PDB file of C-alpha atoms in Angstrom:
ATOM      1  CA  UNK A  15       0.000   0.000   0.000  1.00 46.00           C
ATOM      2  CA  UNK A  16       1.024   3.699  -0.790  1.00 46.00           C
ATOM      3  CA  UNK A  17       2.404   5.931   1.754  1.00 46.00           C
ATOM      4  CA  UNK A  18      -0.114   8.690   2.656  1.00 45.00           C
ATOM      5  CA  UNK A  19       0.738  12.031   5.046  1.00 49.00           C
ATOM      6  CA  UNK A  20      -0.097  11.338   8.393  1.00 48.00           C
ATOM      7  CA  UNK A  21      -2.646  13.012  10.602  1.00 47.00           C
ATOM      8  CA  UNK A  22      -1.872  15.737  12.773  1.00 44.00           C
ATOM      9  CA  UNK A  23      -0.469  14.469  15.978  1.00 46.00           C
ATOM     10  CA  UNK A  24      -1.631  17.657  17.627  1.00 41.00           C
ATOM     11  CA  UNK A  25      -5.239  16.441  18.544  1.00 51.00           C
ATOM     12  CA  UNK A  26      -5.981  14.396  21.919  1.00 56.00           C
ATOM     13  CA  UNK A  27      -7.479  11.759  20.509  1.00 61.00           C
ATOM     14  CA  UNK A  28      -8.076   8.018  22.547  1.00 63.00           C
ATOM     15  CA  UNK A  29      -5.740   5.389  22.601  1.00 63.00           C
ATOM     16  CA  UNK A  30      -5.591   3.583  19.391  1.00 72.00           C
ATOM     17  CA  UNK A  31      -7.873   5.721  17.674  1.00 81.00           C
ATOM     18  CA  UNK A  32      -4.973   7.991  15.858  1.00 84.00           C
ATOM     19  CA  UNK A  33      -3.491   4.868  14.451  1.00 88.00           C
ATOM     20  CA  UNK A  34      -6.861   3.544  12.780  1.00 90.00           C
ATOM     21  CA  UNK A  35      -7.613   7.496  11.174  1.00 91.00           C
ATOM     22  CA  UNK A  36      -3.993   7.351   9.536  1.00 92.00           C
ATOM     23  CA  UNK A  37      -5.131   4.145   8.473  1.00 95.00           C
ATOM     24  CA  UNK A  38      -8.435   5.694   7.193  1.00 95.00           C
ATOM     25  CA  UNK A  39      -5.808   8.186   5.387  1.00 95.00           C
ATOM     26  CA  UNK A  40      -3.303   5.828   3.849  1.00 96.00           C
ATOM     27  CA  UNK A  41      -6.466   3.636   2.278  1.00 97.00           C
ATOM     28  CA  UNK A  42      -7.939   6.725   1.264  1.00 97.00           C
ATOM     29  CA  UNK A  43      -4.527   7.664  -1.183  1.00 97.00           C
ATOM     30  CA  UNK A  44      -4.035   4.456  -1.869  1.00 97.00           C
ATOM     31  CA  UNK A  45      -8.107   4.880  -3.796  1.00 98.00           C
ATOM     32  CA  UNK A  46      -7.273   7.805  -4.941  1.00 98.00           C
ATOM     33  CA  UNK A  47      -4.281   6.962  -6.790  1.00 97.00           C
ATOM     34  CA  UNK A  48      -5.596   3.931  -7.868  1.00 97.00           C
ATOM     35  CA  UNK A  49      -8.588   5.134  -9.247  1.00 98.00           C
ATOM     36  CA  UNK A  50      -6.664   8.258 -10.984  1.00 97.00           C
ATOM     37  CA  UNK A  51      -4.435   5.576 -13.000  1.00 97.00           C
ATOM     38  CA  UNK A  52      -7.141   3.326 -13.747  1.00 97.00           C
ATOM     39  CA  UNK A  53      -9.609   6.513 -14.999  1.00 97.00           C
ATOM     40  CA  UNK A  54      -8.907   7.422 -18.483  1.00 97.00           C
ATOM     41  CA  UNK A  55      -8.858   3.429 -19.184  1.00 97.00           C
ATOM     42  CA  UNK A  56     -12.241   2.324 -17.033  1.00 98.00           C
ATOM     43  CA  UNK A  57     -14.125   5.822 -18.920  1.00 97.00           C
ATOM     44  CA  UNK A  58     -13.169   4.107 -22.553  1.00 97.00           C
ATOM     45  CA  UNK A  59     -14.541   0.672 -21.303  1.00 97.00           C
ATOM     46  CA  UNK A  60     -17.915   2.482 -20.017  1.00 97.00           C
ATOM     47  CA  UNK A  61     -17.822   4.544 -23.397  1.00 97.00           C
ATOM     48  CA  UNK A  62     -17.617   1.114 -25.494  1.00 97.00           C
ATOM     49  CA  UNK A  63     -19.645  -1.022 -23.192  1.00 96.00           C
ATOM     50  CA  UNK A  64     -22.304   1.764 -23.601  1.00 97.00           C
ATOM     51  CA  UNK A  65     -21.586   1.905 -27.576  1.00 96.00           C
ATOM     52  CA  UNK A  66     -22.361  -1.871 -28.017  1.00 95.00           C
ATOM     53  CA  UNK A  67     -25.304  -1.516 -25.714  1.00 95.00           C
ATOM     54  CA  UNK A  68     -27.048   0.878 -27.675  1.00 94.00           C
ATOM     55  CA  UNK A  69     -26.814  -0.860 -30.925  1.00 91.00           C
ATOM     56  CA  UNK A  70     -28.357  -3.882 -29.011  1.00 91.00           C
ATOM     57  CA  UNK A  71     -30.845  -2.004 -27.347  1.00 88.00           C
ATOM     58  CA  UNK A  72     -32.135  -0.853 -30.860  1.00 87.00           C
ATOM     59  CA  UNK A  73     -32.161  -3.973 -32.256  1.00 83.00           C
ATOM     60  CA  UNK A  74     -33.992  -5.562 -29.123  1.00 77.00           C
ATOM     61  CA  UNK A  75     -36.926  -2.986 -29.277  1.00 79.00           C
ATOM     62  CA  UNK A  76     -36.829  -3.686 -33.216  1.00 75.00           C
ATOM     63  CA  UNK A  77     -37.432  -7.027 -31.873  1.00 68.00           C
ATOM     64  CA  UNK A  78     -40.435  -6.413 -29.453  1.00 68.00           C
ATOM     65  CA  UNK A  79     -42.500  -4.158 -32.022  1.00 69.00           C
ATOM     66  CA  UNK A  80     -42.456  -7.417 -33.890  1.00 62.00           C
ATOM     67  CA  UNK A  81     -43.231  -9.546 -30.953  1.00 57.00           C
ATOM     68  CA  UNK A  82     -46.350  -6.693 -30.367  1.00 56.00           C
ATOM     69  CA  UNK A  83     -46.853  -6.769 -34.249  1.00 49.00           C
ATOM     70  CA  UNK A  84     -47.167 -10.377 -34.417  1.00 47.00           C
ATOM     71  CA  UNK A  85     -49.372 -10.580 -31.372  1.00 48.00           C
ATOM     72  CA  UNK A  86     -51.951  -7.557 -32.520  1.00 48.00           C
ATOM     73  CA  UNK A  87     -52.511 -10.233 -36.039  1.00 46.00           C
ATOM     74  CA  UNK A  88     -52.943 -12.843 -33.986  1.00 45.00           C
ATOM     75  CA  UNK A  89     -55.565 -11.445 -32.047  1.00 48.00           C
ATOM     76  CA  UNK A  90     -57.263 -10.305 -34.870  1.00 49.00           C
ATOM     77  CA  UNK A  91     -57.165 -13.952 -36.847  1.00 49.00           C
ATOM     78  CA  UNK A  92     -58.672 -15.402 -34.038  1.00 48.00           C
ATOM     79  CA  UNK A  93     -61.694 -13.008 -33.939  1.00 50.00           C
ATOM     80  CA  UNK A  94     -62.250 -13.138 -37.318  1.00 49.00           C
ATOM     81  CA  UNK A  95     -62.490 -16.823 -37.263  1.00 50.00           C
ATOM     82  CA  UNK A  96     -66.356 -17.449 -36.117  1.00 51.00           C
ATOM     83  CA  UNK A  97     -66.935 -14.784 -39.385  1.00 46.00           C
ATOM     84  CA  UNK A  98     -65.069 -16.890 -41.809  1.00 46.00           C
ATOM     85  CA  UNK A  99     -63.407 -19.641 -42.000  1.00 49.00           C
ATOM     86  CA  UNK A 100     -60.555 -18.444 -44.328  1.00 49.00           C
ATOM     87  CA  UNK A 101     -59.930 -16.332 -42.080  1.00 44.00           C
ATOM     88  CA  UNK A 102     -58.477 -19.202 -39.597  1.00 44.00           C
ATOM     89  CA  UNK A 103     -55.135 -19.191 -41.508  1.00 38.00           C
ATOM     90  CA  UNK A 104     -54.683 -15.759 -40.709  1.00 40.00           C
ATOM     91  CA  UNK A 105     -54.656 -17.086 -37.103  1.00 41.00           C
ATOM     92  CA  UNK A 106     -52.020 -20.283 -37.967  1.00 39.00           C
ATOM     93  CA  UNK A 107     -49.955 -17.352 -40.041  1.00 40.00           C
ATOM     94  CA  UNK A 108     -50.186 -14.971 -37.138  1.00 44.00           C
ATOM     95  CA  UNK A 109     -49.353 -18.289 -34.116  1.00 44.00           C
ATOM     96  CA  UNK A 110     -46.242 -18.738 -36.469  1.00 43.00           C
ATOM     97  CA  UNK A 111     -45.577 -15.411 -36.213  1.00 45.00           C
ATOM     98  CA  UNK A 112     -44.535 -16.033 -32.247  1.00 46.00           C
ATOM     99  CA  UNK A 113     -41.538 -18.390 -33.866  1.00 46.00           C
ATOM    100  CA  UNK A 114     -40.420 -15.650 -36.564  1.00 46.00           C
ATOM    101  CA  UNK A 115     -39.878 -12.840 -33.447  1.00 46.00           C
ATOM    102  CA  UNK A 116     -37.763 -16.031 -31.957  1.00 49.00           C
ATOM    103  CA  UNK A 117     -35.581 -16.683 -34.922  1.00 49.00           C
ATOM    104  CA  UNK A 118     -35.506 -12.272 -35.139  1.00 50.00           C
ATOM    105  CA  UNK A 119     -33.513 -12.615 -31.901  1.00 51.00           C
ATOM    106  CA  UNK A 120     -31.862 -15.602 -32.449  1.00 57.00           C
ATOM    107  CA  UNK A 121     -30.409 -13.269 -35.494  1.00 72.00           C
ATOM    108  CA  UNK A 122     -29.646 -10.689 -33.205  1.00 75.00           C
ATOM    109  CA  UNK A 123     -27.247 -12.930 -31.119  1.00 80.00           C
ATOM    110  CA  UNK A 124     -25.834 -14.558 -34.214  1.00 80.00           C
ATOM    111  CA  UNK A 125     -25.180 -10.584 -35.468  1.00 83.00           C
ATOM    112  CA  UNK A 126     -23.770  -9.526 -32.193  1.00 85.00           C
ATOM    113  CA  UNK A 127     -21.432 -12.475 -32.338  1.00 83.00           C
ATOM    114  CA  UNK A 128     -20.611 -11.942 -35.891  1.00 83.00           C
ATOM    115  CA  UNK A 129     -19.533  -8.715 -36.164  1.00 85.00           C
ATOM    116  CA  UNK A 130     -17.697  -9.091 -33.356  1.00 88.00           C
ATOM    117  CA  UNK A 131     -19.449  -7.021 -30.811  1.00 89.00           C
ATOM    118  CA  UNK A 132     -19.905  -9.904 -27.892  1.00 88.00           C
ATOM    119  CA  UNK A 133     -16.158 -10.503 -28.081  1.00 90.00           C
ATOM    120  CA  UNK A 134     -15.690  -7.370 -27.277  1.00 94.00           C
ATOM    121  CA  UNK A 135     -17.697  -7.324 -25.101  1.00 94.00           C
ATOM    122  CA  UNK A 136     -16.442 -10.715 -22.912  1.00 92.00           C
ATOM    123  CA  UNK A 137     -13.128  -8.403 -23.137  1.00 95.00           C
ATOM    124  CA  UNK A 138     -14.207  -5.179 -21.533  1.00 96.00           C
ATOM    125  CA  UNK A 139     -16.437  -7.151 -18.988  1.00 95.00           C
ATOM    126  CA  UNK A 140     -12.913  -9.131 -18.071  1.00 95.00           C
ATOM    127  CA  UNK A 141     -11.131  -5.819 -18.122  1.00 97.00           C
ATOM    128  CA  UNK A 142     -13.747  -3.522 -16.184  1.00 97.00           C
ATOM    129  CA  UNK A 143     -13.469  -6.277 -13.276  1.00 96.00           C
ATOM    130  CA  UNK A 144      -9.610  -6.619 -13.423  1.00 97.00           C
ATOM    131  CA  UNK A 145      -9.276  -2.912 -12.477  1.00 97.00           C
ATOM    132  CA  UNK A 146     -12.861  -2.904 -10.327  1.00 97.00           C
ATOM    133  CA  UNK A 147     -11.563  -5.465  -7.939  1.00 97.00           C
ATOM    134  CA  UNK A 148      -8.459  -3.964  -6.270  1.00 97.00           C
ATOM    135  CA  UNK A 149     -10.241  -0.524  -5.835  1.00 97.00           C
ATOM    136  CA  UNK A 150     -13.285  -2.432  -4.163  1.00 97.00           C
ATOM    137  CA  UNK A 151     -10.669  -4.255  -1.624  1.00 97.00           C
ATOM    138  CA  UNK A 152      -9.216  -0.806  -0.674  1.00 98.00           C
ATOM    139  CA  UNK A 153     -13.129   0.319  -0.362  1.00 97.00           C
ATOM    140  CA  UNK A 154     -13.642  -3.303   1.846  1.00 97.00           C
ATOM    141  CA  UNK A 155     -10.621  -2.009   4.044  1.00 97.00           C
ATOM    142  CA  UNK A 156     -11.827   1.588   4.566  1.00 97.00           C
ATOM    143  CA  UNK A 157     -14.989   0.182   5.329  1.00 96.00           C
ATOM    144  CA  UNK A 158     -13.566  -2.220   8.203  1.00 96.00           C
ATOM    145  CA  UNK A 159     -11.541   0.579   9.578  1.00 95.00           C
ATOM    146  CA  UNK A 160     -14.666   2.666   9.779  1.00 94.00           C
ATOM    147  CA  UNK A 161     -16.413   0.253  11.760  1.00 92.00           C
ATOM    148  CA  UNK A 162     -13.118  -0.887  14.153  1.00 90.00           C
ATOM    149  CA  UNK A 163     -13.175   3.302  14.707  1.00 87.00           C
ATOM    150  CA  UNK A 164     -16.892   3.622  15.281  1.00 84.00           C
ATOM    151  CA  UNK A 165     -16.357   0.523  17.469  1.00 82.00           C
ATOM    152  CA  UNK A 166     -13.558   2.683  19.830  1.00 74.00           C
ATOM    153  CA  UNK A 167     -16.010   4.862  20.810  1.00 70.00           C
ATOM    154  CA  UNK A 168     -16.926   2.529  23.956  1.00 64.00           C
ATOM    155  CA  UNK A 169     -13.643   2.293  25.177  1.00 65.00           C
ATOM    156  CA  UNK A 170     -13.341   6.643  25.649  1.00 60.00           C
ATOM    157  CA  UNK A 171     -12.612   7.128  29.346  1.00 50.00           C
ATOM    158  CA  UNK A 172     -14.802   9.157  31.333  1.00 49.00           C
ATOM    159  CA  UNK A 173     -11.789  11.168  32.016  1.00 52.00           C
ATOM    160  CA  UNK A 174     -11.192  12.779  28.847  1.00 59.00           C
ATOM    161  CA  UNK A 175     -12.144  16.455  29.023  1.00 56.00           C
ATOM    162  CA  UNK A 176     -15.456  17.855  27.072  1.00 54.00           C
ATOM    163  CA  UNK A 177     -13.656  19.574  24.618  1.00 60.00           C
ATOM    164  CA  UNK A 178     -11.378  16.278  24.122  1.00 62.00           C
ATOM    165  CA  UNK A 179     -15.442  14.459  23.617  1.00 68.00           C
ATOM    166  CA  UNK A 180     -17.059  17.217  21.395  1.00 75.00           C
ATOM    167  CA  UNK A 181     -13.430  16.599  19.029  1.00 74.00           C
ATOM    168  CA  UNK A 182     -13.768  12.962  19.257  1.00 77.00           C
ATOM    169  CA  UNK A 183     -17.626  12.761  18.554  1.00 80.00           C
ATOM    170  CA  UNK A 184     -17.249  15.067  15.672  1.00 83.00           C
ATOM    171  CA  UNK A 185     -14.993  12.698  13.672  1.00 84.00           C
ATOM    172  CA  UNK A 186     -17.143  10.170  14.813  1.00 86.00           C
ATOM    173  CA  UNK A 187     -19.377  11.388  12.816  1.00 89.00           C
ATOM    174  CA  UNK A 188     -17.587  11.697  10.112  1.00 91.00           C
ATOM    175  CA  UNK A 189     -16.125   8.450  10.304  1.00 93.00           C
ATOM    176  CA  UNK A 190     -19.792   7.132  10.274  1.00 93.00           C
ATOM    177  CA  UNK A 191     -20.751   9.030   7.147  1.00 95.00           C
ATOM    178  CA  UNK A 192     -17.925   8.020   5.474  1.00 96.00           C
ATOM    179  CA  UNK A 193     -18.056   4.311   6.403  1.00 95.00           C
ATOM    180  CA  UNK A 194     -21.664   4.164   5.570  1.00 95.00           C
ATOM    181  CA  UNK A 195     -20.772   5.798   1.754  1.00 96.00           C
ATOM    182  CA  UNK A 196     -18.289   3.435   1.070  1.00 96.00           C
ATOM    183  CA  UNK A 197     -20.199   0.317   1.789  1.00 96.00           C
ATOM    184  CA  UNK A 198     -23.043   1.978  -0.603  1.00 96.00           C
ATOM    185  CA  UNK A 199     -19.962   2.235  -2.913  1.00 97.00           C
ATOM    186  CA  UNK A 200     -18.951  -1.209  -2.065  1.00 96.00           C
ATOM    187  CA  UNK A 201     -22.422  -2.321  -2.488  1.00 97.00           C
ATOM    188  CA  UNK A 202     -22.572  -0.913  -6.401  1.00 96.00           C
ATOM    189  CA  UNK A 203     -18.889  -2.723  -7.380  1.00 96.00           C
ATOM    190  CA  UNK A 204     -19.926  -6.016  -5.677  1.00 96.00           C
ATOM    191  CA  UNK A 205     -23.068  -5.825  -8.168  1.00 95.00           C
ATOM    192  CA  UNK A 206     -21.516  -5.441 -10.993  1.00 95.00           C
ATOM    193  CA  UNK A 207     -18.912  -8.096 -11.058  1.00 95.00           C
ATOM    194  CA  UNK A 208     -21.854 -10.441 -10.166  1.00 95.00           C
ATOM    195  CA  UNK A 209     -23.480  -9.045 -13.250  1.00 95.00           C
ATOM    196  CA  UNK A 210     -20.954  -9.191 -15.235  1.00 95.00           C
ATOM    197  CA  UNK A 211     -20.027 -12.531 -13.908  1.00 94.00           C
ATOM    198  CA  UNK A 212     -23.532 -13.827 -15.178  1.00 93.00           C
ATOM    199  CA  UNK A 213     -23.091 -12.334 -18.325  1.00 93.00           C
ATOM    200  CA  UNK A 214     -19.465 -14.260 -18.862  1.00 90.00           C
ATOM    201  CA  UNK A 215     -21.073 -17.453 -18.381  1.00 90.00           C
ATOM    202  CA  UNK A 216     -23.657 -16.712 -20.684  1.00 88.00           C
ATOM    203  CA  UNK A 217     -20.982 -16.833 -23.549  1.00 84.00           C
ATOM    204  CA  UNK A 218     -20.670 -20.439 -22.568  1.00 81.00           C
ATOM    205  CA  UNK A 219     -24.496 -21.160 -23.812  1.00 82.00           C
ATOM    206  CA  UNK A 220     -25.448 -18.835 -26.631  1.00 78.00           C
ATOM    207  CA  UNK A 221     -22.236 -19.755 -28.711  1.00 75.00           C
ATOM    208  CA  UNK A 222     -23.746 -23.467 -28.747  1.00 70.00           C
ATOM    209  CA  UNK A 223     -26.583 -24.159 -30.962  1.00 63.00           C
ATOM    210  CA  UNK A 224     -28.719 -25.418 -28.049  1.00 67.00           C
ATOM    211  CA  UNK A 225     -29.243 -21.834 -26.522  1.00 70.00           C
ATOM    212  CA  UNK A 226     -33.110 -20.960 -26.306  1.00 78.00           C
ATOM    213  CA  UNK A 227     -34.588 -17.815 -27.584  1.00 79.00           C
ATOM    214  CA  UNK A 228     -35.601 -17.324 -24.042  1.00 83.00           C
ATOM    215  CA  UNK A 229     -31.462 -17.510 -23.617  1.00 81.00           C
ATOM    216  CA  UNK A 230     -30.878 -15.701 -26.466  1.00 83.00           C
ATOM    217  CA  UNK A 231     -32.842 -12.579 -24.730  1.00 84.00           C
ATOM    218  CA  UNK A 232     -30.945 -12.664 -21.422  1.00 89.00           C
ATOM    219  CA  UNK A 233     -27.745 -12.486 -22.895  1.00 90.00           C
ATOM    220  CA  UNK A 234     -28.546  -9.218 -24.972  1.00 89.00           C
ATOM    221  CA  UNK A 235     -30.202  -8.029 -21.691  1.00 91.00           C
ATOM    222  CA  UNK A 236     -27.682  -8.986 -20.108  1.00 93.00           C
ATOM    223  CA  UNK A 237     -25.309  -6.874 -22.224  1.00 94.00           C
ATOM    224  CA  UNK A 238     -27.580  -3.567 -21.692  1.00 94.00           C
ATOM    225  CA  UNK A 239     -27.577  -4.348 -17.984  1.00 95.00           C
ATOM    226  CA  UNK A 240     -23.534  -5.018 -17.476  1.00 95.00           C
ATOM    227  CA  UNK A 241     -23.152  -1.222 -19.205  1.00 96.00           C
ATOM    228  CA  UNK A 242     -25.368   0.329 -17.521  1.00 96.00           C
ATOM    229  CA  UNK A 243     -23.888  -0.952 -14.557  1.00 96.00           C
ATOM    230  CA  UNK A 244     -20.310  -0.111 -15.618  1.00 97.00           C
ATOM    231  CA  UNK A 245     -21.224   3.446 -16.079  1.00 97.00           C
ATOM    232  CA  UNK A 246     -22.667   3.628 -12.309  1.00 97.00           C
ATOM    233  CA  UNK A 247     -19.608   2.139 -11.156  1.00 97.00           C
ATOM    234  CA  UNK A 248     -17.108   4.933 -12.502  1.00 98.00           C
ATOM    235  CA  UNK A 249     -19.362   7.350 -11.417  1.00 98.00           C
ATOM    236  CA  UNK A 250     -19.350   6.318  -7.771  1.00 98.00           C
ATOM    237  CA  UNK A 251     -16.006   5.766  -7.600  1.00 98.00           C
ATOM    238  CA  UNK A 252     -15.370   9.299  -9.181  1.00 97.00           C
ATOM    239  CA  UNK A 253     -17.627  10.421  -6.684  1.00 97.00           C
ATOM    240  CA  UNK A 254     -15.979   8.447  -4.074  1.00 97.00           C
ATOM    241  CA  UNK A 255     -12.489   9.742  -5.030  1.00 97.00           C
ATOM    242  CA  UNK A 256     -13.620  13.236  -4.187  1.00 96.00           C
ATOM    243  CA  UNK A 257     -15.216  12.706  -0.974  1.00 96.00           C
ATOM    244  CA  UNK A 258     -12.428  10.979   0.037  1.00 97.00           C
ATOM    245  CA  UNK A 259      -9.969  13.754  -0.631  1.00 95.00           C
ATOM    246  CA  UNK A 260     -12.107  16.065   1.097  1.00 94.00           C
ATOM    247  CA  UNK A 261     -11.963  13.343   4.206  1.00 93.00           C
ATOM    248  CA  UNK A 262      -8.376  13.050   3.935  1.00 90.00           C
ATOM    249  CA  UNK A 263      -7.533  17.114   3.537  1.00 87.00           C
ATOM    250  CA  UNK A 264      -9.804  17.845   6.758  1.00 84.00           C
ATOM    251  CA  UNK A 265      -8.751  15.213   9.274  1.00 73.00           C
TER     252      UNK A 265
END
C-alpha cells in the first residue's frame, strides 16, 4: 500500500484511535491513486460497453415491435375466425408469427457475435473487473476501519475532558458518514462483477446451438444491464475519489 501524510499528531485523541484514522488516510490515497491511474482506461470501457449496448438495445426494441406486431394479427385472426373460416389461416400465419420474433432474436445474437461485438464485449467485462476489484478491496478495508473506529467509541474514558469528547464525537461522525458511503460504494462494485459474472457465463451457452430464444434474450439483456452498470460504477467511484480527498484534507 502507498504511503499517505499522516494526521496531525496535535489532537488528543483516545488510545488507538490515531493509528486507525492514519489508516483511514493511507487507504484513502491508496483509492485515490488507484482510481486516478485506472480513470482514463475504465471511462473508454464504459464509453464502449455503452456503444455496443445501444446498438443492441435498438435492435432488441426492433425485436419487441415485432413480438407486439405479431401478437396484434394474432388477435385479430382469431376473432375473425367465427366470421369466416378463411380467415383461420390468418390465425395459424399470425401463431407462427410467435416463432419468426424467436428466430428475429436468435439473429440478433448470431449478429452480435458476428460482427464481433460480444467478443468485445467478454473483453471489456474481463477488463472492467480486473481494475474494479483492487479498488473495491481498498473500499472493503476503509470500510472495516470505519467500523473498528466507530467501534472505539466505547472504550473513551470518562476522564477525557469535554472539549477532548465534542473533538472525538465530531470525527465520529464523520467516520460514520464516510463508512456508511463506502459500503453503498462497495455495495454498487460487488453488483456489478456479479453481473458481469452472469453475463461471462452466458458466452458459454449462446455460442452453442442449443441456446433458447428465451437464452438468447438474457444475454442481450444482459449486455444492456452489465453497461449500464459499468457506467454507475465509474461514477461512484469518481464520486468516491472526491469525498475521500475532502476526508483526507480535513482530518
Amino acid at each position: 500500500m502507498d504511503s499517505a501524510p499522516r494526521r496531525r499528531e496535535s489532537r488528543d485523541l483516545p488510545p488507538g484511535f490515531t493509528d486507525l484514522m492514519n489508516d483511514i488516510i493511507k487507504y484513502a490515497a491508496s483509492f485515490i491513486k488507484g482510481f486516478d491511474l485506472k480513470e482514463s482506461e475504465m471511462r473508454e470501457i464504459v464509453r464502449e460497453f455503452n456503444k455496443i449496448s445501444d446498438e443492441v438495445r435498438k435492435m432488441q426494441e426492433t425485436t419487441d415491435k415485432a413480438r407486439t406486431v405479431g401478437g396484434t394479427v394474432l388477435a385479430l385472426g382469431i376473432l375473425a375466425t367465427p366470421l369466416t373460416g378463411g380467415l383461420s389461416l390468418l390465425a395459424v400465419a399470425a401463431a407462427a408469427g410467435g416463432g419468426a420474433v424467436a428466430v428475429v432474436g436468435t439473429n440478433i445474437t448470431k449478429k452480435i457475435i458476428e460482427n464481433g461485438s460480444a467478443k468485445k464485449v467478454e473483453d471489456l467485462g474481463k477488463q472492467f473487473m480486473e481494475k474494479v476489484k483492487p479498488l473495491k478491496e481498498i473500499l472493503e478495508e476503509i470500510k472495516t476501519t470505519c467500523e473498528k473506529l466507530e467501534q472505539k467509541k466505547t472504550e473513551v474514558q470518562a476522564g477525557n475532558t469535554l472539549k477532548d469528547m465534542e473533538e472525538f464525537q465530531r470525527v465520529l461522525r464523520r467516520v460514520a458518514e464516510l463508512g456508511k458511503r463506502s459500503g453503498q460504494v462497495l455495495d454498487v462494485a460487488v453488483m456489478v462483477m456479479n453481473i458481469i459474472g452472469h453475463l461471462l457465463r452466458l458466452f458459454g451457452i449462446v455460442f452453442r446451438v442449443s441456446a433458447t430464444p428465451e437464452q438468447d434474450r438474457e444475454f442481450r439483456e444482459s449486455i444492456i444491464q452489465s453497461a449500464d452498470q459499468c457506467q454507475r460504477v465509474f461514477d461512484n467511484f469518481d464520486n468516491m475519489k472526491e469525498e475521500l480527498k475532502v476526508f483526507r484534507d480535513t482530518e
